[in-house]
Short mmCIF file of C-alpha atoms in Angstrom, two decimals:
data_model
loop_
_atom_site.label_atom_id
_atom_site.label_comp_id
_atom_site.label_asym_id
_atom_site.label_seq_id
_atom_site.Cartn_x
_atom_site.Cartn_y
_atom_site.Cartn_z
CA MET A 1 -14.86 111.87 -61.59
CA PRO A 2 -16.51 111.66 -65.02
CA ILE A 3 -20.28 112.15 -64.80
CA GLU A 4 -22.63 111.05 -67.55
CA PHE A 5 -26.19 112.20 -68.17
CA THR A 6 -29.02 110.11 -69.54
CA HIS A 7 -32.27 111.48 -70.89
CA VAL A 8 -35.32 109.48 -69.77
CA PRO A 9 -38.36 110.58 -71.79
CA GLY A 10 -41.72 110.91 -70.14
CA LYS A 11 -44.27 108.23 -70.84
CA THR A 12 -46.35 110.69 -72.86
CA HIS A 13 -45.87 113.70 -75.09
CA PRO A 14 -45.74 116.89 -72.94
CA ALA A 15 -48.42 118.59 -75.04
CA ASP A 16 -50.76 115.57 -75.28
CA SER A 17 -51.17 113.09 -72.44
CA THR A 18 -52.47 110.42 -74.84
CA MET A 19 -49.42 110.50 -77.13
CA PRO A 20 -46.19 108.63 -76.21
CA PHE A 21 -42.91 110.53 -76.46
CA PHE A 22 -41.80 108.60 -79.55
CA TYR A 23 -45.18 108.76 -81.34
CA ASP A 24 -44.24 111.44 -83.88
CA PHE A 25 -40.73 110.42 -84.87
CA ALA A 26 -40.15 113.48 -87.05
CA GLU A 27 -40.56 115.63 -83.94
CA THR A 28 -38.64 113.12 -81.85
CA ALA A 29 -35.69 113.20 -84.28
CA THR A 30 -35.35 116.95 -83.73
CA LYS A 31 -35.31 116.42 -79.98
CA LEU A 32 -32.78 113.61 -80.31
CA SER A 33 -30.41 116.00 -82.09
CA LEU A 34 -30.84 118.54 -79.30
CA ILE A 35 -30.37 115.91 -76.59
CA GLU A 36 -27.19 114.70 -78.28
CA ASP A 37 -25.78 118.19 -78.86
CA ILE A 38 -26.61 119.63 -75.46
CA GLY A 39 -24.54 117.27 -73.31
CA PHE A 40 -26.48 114.04 -72.75
CA GLN A 41 -24.62 110.80 -73.47
CA LYS A 42 -27.58 108.39 -73.44
CA ILE A 43 -31.32 108.14 -74.04
CA VAL A 44 -33.66 105.52 -72.62
CA VAL A 45 -36.18 103.83 -74.91
CA ASP A 46 -39.08 102.46 -72.86
CA ASP A 47 -42.20 103.12 -74.89
CA PRO A 48 -45.33 101.62 -73.28
CA ALA A 49 -46.29 99.95 -76.60
CA GLY A 50 -44.07 97.01 -75.71
CA LEU A 51 -40.81 95.23 -76.35
CA LEU A 52 -41.00 94.84 -80.13
CA THR A 53 -41.94 98.50 -80.54
CA ASN A 54 -39.02 99.46 -78.31
CA MET A 55 -36.62 97.54 -80.52
CA ASP A 56 -37.93 99.35 -83.61
CA ILE A 57 -37.68 102.74 -81.88
CA ALA A 58 -34.13 101.94 -80.75
CA ALA A 59 -33.13 101.15 -84.35
CA ARG A 60 -34.59 104.45 -85.57
CA ALA A 61 -32.97 106.43 -82.75
CA LEU A 62 -29.60 104.89 -83.58
CA ASP A 63 -30.08 105.88 -87.23
CA ARG A 64 -30.82 109.51 -86.29
CA THR A 65 -27.86 110.00 -83.93
CA SER A 66 -24.10 109.60 -84.20
CA SER A 67 -22.79 109.44 -80.63
CA LEU A 68 -25.82 108.99 -78.36
CA GLU A 69 -25.99 105.64 -76.61
CA VAL A 70 -29.45 104.07 -76.83
CA VAL A 71 -30.54 102.32 -73.64
CA LEU A 72 -33.08 99.72 -74.75
CA THR A 73 -35.57 98.68 -72.08
CA HIS A 74 -35.96 94.93 -72.25
CA TRP A 75 -37.42 92.02 -70.29
CA ALA A 76 -37.42 88.26 -70.49
CA GLY A 77 -40.34 86.19 -71.69
CA VAL A 78 -41.50 87.86 -74.90
CA ILE A 79 -38.79 86.68 -77.32
CA GLU A 80 -36.80 83.47 -77.14
CA PRO A 81 -33.17 84.13 -76.15
CA ALA A 82 -31.70 82.91 -79.46
CA VAL A 83 -33.97 85.25 -81.43
CA ALA A 84 -33.37 88.19 -79.09
CA ALA A 85 -29.61 87.63 -79.21
CA ARG A 86 -29.58 87.84 -83.02
CA GLN A 87 -31.75 90.95 -83.12
CA LEU A 88 -29.81 92.74 -80.38
CA ALA A 89 -26.45 91.81 -81.95
CA GLY A 90 -27.72 93.29 -85.21
CA LEU A 91 -28.71 96.53 -83.49
CA ASP A 92 -25.37 96.69 -81.68
CA ALA A 93 -23.49 96.16 -84.95
CA LYS A 94 -25.61 98.75 -86.73
CA SER A 95 -24.94 101.30 -84.01
CA GLY A 96 -21.21 100.72 -83.83
CA GLY A 97 -21.52 99.60 -80.22
CA ARG A 98 -23.92 102.31 -78.99
CA LEU A 99 -26.56 99.91 -77.64
CA SER A 100 -27.05 98.95 -74.01
CA LEU A 101 -29.69 96.71 -72.47
CA ARG A 102 -31.85 97.79 -69.55
CA MET A 103 -33.36 94.68 -68.00
CA LEU A 104 -36.65 95.11 -66.13
CA SER A 105 -38.28 92.46 -64.00
CA GLU A 106 -41.76 93.42 -65.19
CA PRO A 107 -42.96 94.35 -68.69
CA LEU A 108 -44.13 97.88 -69.39
CA SER A 109 -47.24 96.56 -71.11
CA ASP A 110 -49.63 93.84 -69.99
CA ASP A 111 -49.67 92.63 -73.60
CA ASP A 112 -46.13 91.37 -72.99
CA ALA A 113 -46.96 89.72 -69.66
CA GLU A 114 -48.73 86.57 -70.80
CA ALA A 115 -45.81 84.24 -70.10
CA ARG A 116 -44.79 85.88 -66.84
CA PRO A 117 -43.86 83.30 -64.18
CA VAL A 118 -45.62 83.52 -60.84
CA GLY A 119 -43.49 84.60 -57.92
CA HIS A 120 -40.70 87.11 -57.37
CA THR A 121 -37.94 84.51 -57.12
CA LEU A 122 -38.98 82.76 -60.33
CA VAL A 123 -39.07 86.07 -62.20
CA TRP A 124 -35.47 86.77 -61.30
CA GLN A 125 -34.35 83.19 -61.92
CA ARG A 126 -35.71 83.49 -65.45
CA ILE A 127 -33.90 86.82 -65.95
CA ASP A 128 -30.68 85.18 -64.74
CA GLU A 129 -31.00 82.29 -67.20
CA TYR A 130 -32.00 84.65 -70.01
CA LEU A 131 -28.92 86.83 -69.52
CA VAL A 132 -26.62 83.83 -69.25
CA LEU A 133 -27.93 82.65 -72.62
CA LEU A 134 -27.66 86.07 -74.27
CA LYS A 135 -24.04 86.42 -73.21
CA ARG A 136 -23.20 82.91 -74.31
CA LEU A 137 -24.88 83.41 -77.68
CA TRP A 138 -23.00 86.68 -78.17
CA SER A 139 -19.63 85.09 -77.45
CA ASN A 140 -19.70 81.44 -78.56
CA ASP A 141 -17.76 80.38 -81.66
CA ARG A 142 -19.81 77.25 -82.34
CA PRO A 143 -23.44 76.13 -81.80
CA PHE A 144 -24.42 74.82 -78.38
CA ASP A 145 -27.39 73.15 -76.69
CA HIS A 146 -28.96 74.29 -73.43
CA GLU A 147 -31.68 72.81 -71.28
CA GLY A 148 -32.67 74.96 -68.31
CA ALA A 149 -35.56 75.68 -66.00
CA PHE A 150 -37.08 78.23 -68.39
CA TYR A 151 -35.39 77.85 -71.78
CA SER A 152 -34.40 75.10 -74.15
CA VAL A 153 -31.90 75.92 -76.92
CA ARG A 154 -30.76 73.59 -79.68
CA GLY A 155 -27.83 74.59 -81.86
CA GLY A 156 -27.76 78.09 -80.42
CA TYR A 157 -25.49 80.36 -82.41
CA VAL A 158 -25.33 84.00 -83.54
CA PRO A 159 -23.10 84.21 -86.63
CA ARG A 160 -22.99 88.02 -86.88
CA LYS A 161 -22.08 89.35 -83.48
CA GLY A 162 -22.00 92.97 -82.35
CA PRO A 163 -18.73 94.89 -81.90
CA HIS A 164 -18.79 94.28 -78.14
CA SER A 165 -19.80 90.62 -78.39
CA ALA A 166 -20.81 89.60 -74.85
CA GLY A 167 -19.64 92.99 -73.59
CA VAL A 168 -22.92 94.77 -74.30
CA THR A 169 -23.64 96.95 -71.26
CA ILE A 170 -26.33 95.43 -69.02
CA ARG A 171 -28.31 97.74 -66.74
CA MET A 172 -30.40 96.44 -63.85
CA GLY A 173 -32.04 97.59 -60.62
CA GLY A 174 -33.97 96.29 -57.65
CA ARG A 175 -33.88 96.16 -53.86
CA SER A 176 -34.64 92.59 -52.82
CA GLY A 177 -31.88 90.14 -51.99
CA THR A 178 -32.88 88.02 -54.98
CA ALA A 179 -32.75 90.98 -57.38
CA LEU A 180 -29.38 92.11 -56.05
CA ARG A 181 -27.88 88.63 -56.41
CA VAL A 182 -28.83 88.53 -60.09
CA ALA A 183 -27.70 92.13 -60.64
CA GLY A 184 -24.43 91.39 -58.86
CA ARG A 185 -23.76 88.64 -61.36
CA HIS A 186 -24.75 90.47 -64.55
CA ALA A 187 -25.13 94.25 -64.21
CA ASP A 188 -22.56 96.71 -65.50
CA VAL A 189 -24.72 99.68 -64.46
CA PHE A 190 -27.03 99.53 -61.45
CA GLU A 191 -29.97 101.93 -61.49
CA LEU A 192 -30.55 103.02 -57.92
CA THR A 193 -33.88 103.44 -56.21
CA PRO A 194 -34.36 107.12 -55.26
CA GLY A 195 -33.95 107.97 -51.60
CA SER A 196 -32.02 110.03 -49.09
CA LEU A 197 -28.25 110.12 -49.20
CA ASP A 198 -28.02 107.49 -46.47
CA GLU A 199 -30.55 105.22 -48.18
CA VAL A 200 -28.75 105.48 -51.51
CA ARG A 201 -25.38 104.83 -49.86
CA GLN A 202 -26.72 101.74 -48.07
CA LEU A 203 -28.17 100.35 -51.30
CA MET A 204 -24.87 100.92 -53.09
CA GLU A 205 -23.08 98.97 -50.35
CA ARG A 206 -25.53 96.07 -50.71
CA VAL A 207 -25.07 96.02 -54.48
CA ARG A 208 -21.28 96.04 -54.18
CA SER A 209 -21.45 93.15 -51.69
CA ALA A 210 -23.61 91.15 -54.10
CA ALA A 211 -21.22 91.87 -56.97
CA ALA A 212 -18.21 90.96 -54.83
CA GLU A 213 -19.51 87.37 -54.64
CA HIS A 214 -18.81 87.17 -58.38
CA GLY A 215 -15.56 89.14 -58.27
CA ARG A 216 -17.28 92.14 -59.86
CA ALA A 217 -17.42 94.74 -57.06
CA GLY A 218 -15.11 97.12 -58.92
CA LYS A 219 -16.85 96.67 -62.27
CA LEU A 220 -20.19 98.24 -61.36
CA ARG A 221 -21.23 101.80 -62.12
CA PHE A 222 -24.18 103.48 -60.45
CA ALA A 223 -26.94 105.58 -62.00
CA LEU A 224 -29.52 107.67 -60.13
CA PRO A 225 -32.87 108.84 -61.56
CA VAL A 226 -33.37 112.58 -61.00
CA ARG A 227 -36.36 114.76 -61.75
CA ILE A 228 -35.72 118.49 -62.04
CA ARG A 229 -39.05 119.79 -60.84
CA SER A 230 -40.74 122.79 -62.43
CA GLU A 231 -44.27 124.14 -62.44
CA ASP A 232 -45.23 122.62 -65.79
CA ASN A 233 -43.46 119.29 -65.98
CA ALA A 234 -44.61 116.04 -64.47
CA SER A 235 -43.44 112.47 -64.55
CA CYS A 236 -44.65 109.15 -63.23
CA GLN A 237 -41.04 107.95 -63.09
CA LYS A 238 -39.64 107.30 -59.63
CA ALA A 239 -36.80 109.74 -59.13
CA VAL A 240 -35.05 112.00 -56.68
CA GLU A 241 -36.93 115.28 -57.00
CA ILE A 242 -34.94 118.51 -57.03
CA ALA A 243 -36.24 122.03 -57.49
CA GLY A 244 -34.65 125.45 -57.78
CA LEU A 245 -32.42 127.46 -60.04
CA PRO A 246 -29.85 125.56 -62.13
CA ALA A 247 -27.06 126.35 -59.68
CA GLN A 248 -29.16 125.01 -56.79
CA VAL A 249 -29.99 121.85 -58.72
CA ALA A 250 -26.32 121.26 -59.52
CA LEU A 251 -25.36 121.83 -55.87
CA SER A 252 -28.04 119.38 -54.73
CA LEU A 253 -26.58 116.68 -56.98
CA LEU A 254 -23.00 117.08 -55.76
CA PRO A 255 -23.42 114.92 -52.62
CA TYR A 256 -24.84 112.08 -54.72
CA ALA A 257 -21.88 112.32 -57.07
CA ALA A 258 -19.63 112.24 -54.03
CA LEU A 259 -21.06 108.83 -53.09
CA GLY A 260 -19.65 107.43 -56.32
CA ILE A 261 -22.65 107.83 -58.62
CA GLN A 262 -21.34 108.29 -62.15
CA GLU A 263 -24.58 108.80 -64.05
CA PHE A 264 -27.68 110.92 -63.53
CA MET A 265 -30.83 109.83 -65.35
CA ILE A 266 -32.82 113.01 -65.95
CA VAL A 267 -36.51 112.13 -66.22
CA GLY A 268 -39.48 114.00 -67.65
CA ILE A 269 -37.58 116.85 -69.32
CA ASP A 270 -39.23 116.59 -72.72
CA ARG A 271 -39.82 120.11 -74.08
CA PRO A 272 -36.96 121.57 -76.14
CA ARG A 273 -36.48 124.52 -73.78
CA GLU A 274 -36.29 122.15 -70.77
CA ILE A 275 -33.77 119.95 -72.55
CA ALA A 276 -31.70 123.00 -73.46
CA MET A 277 -31.84 124.35 -69.90
CA ALA A 278 -30.74 121.03 -68.43
CA GLY A 279 -27.83 120.80 -70.84
CA ARG A 280 -26.57 124.36 -70.95
CA GLU A 281 -27.05 125.11 -67.28
CA VAL A 282 -27.46 122.15 -64.90
CA ILE A 283 -25.13 119.71 -66.67
CA ALA A 284 -22.47 122.35 -67.33
CA LEU A 285 -22.65 123.73 -63.77
CA LEU A 286 -22.41 120.28 -62.19
CA ARG A 287 -19.42 119.28 -64.28
CA ASN A 288 -17.65 122.56 -63.54
CA SER A 289 -18.37 122.23 -59.82
CA LEU A 290 -17.00 118.70 -59.73
CA THR A 291 -13.87 119.77 -61.56
CA ARG A 292 -13.25 122.62 -59.09
CA ARG A 293 -13.91 120.50 -56.00
CA GLU A 294 -11.67 117.68 -57.17
CA ALA A 295 -8.90 120.21 -57.71
CA ASP A 296 -9.40 121.57 -54.19
CA VAL A 297 -9.81 118.20 -52.46
CA PRO A 298 -7.77 115.47 -54.16
CA GLN A 299 -8.83 112.68 -51.79
CA PRO A 300 -12.19 111.10 -52.76
CA ARG A 301 -13.24 110.45 -49.15
CA ALA A 302 -12.53 114.02 -48.16
CA PHE A 303 -14.48 115.26 -51.17
CA ALA A 304 -17.43 113.02 -50.28
CA SER A 305 -17.50 114.12 -46.65
CA ARG A 306 -17.31 117.78 -47.57
CA ALA A 307 -20.07 117.58 -50.18
CA ILE A 308 -22.40 115.66 -47.88
CA ARG A 309 -21.79 118.09 -44.99
CA GLU A 310 -22.59 121.05 -47.23
CA ALA A 311 -25.80 119.44 -48.49
CA ARG A 312 -27.02 118.66 -44.98
CA ALA A 313 -26.18 122.16 -43.82
CA GLY A 314 -28.16 123.60 -46.73
#
């Protein structure tokens, strides 16, 4: 079971609560190199300055790394789909296919919320139409027109498409039936809401059922936000909180991996020593543990039951 790790920066610099993580890019570039070298496969870009700033940061992060996937936090309503499709295709091409899109239902900054529709259902209907248009613009071989509830496109066409065309990875989350229906149609990675093992398992089942309506149940991967708690780190991100020595942290994550989660999003680990610890100890220990357990218990269901029993007993 291959497990991937994603670094989710804190909203602010660990040494200065008024400074975003990406504020000093010279310092950030050094951390990006460490994050890439130490065992993380992805980094989330969700700076509170807004969507356009995020796109600029993503471009700079892609320039400073060679293998790290940049997960760009994005939302509908700020940029017209045809414009966004061109800009995102350019970033994807520039990165060699290392860009993925993390769709939120709400903007990170109120400055980007002026055109927000009123009502939960309308928000998700707009996201649905937005993603349909992005994918069509990334894959069409001739201009097209579109007239929808939220967007009007005339002669929509992106001449220079990214290496993955419409296959750019889309990440989504949510818990409502409306959110899950849209995610079931579009998401390649579903970011789970933190909870107990049973709560996470139930949400995964609901997501798979929603995806099955579009013939996509087997195409989804699941990611879980995790905060490794220490005395001097803090994060406003919602995440499963785990404390203890690296071996204890790795053991605590095993039952979640046994549920079928293939990605852990490590939040709020922003100091170089914390990044190094997570990579050299927690990530390495978890991967080694999974390798040993899969060798001992070849059947996935047996592995899941054993891991969950051990966690509950602990």
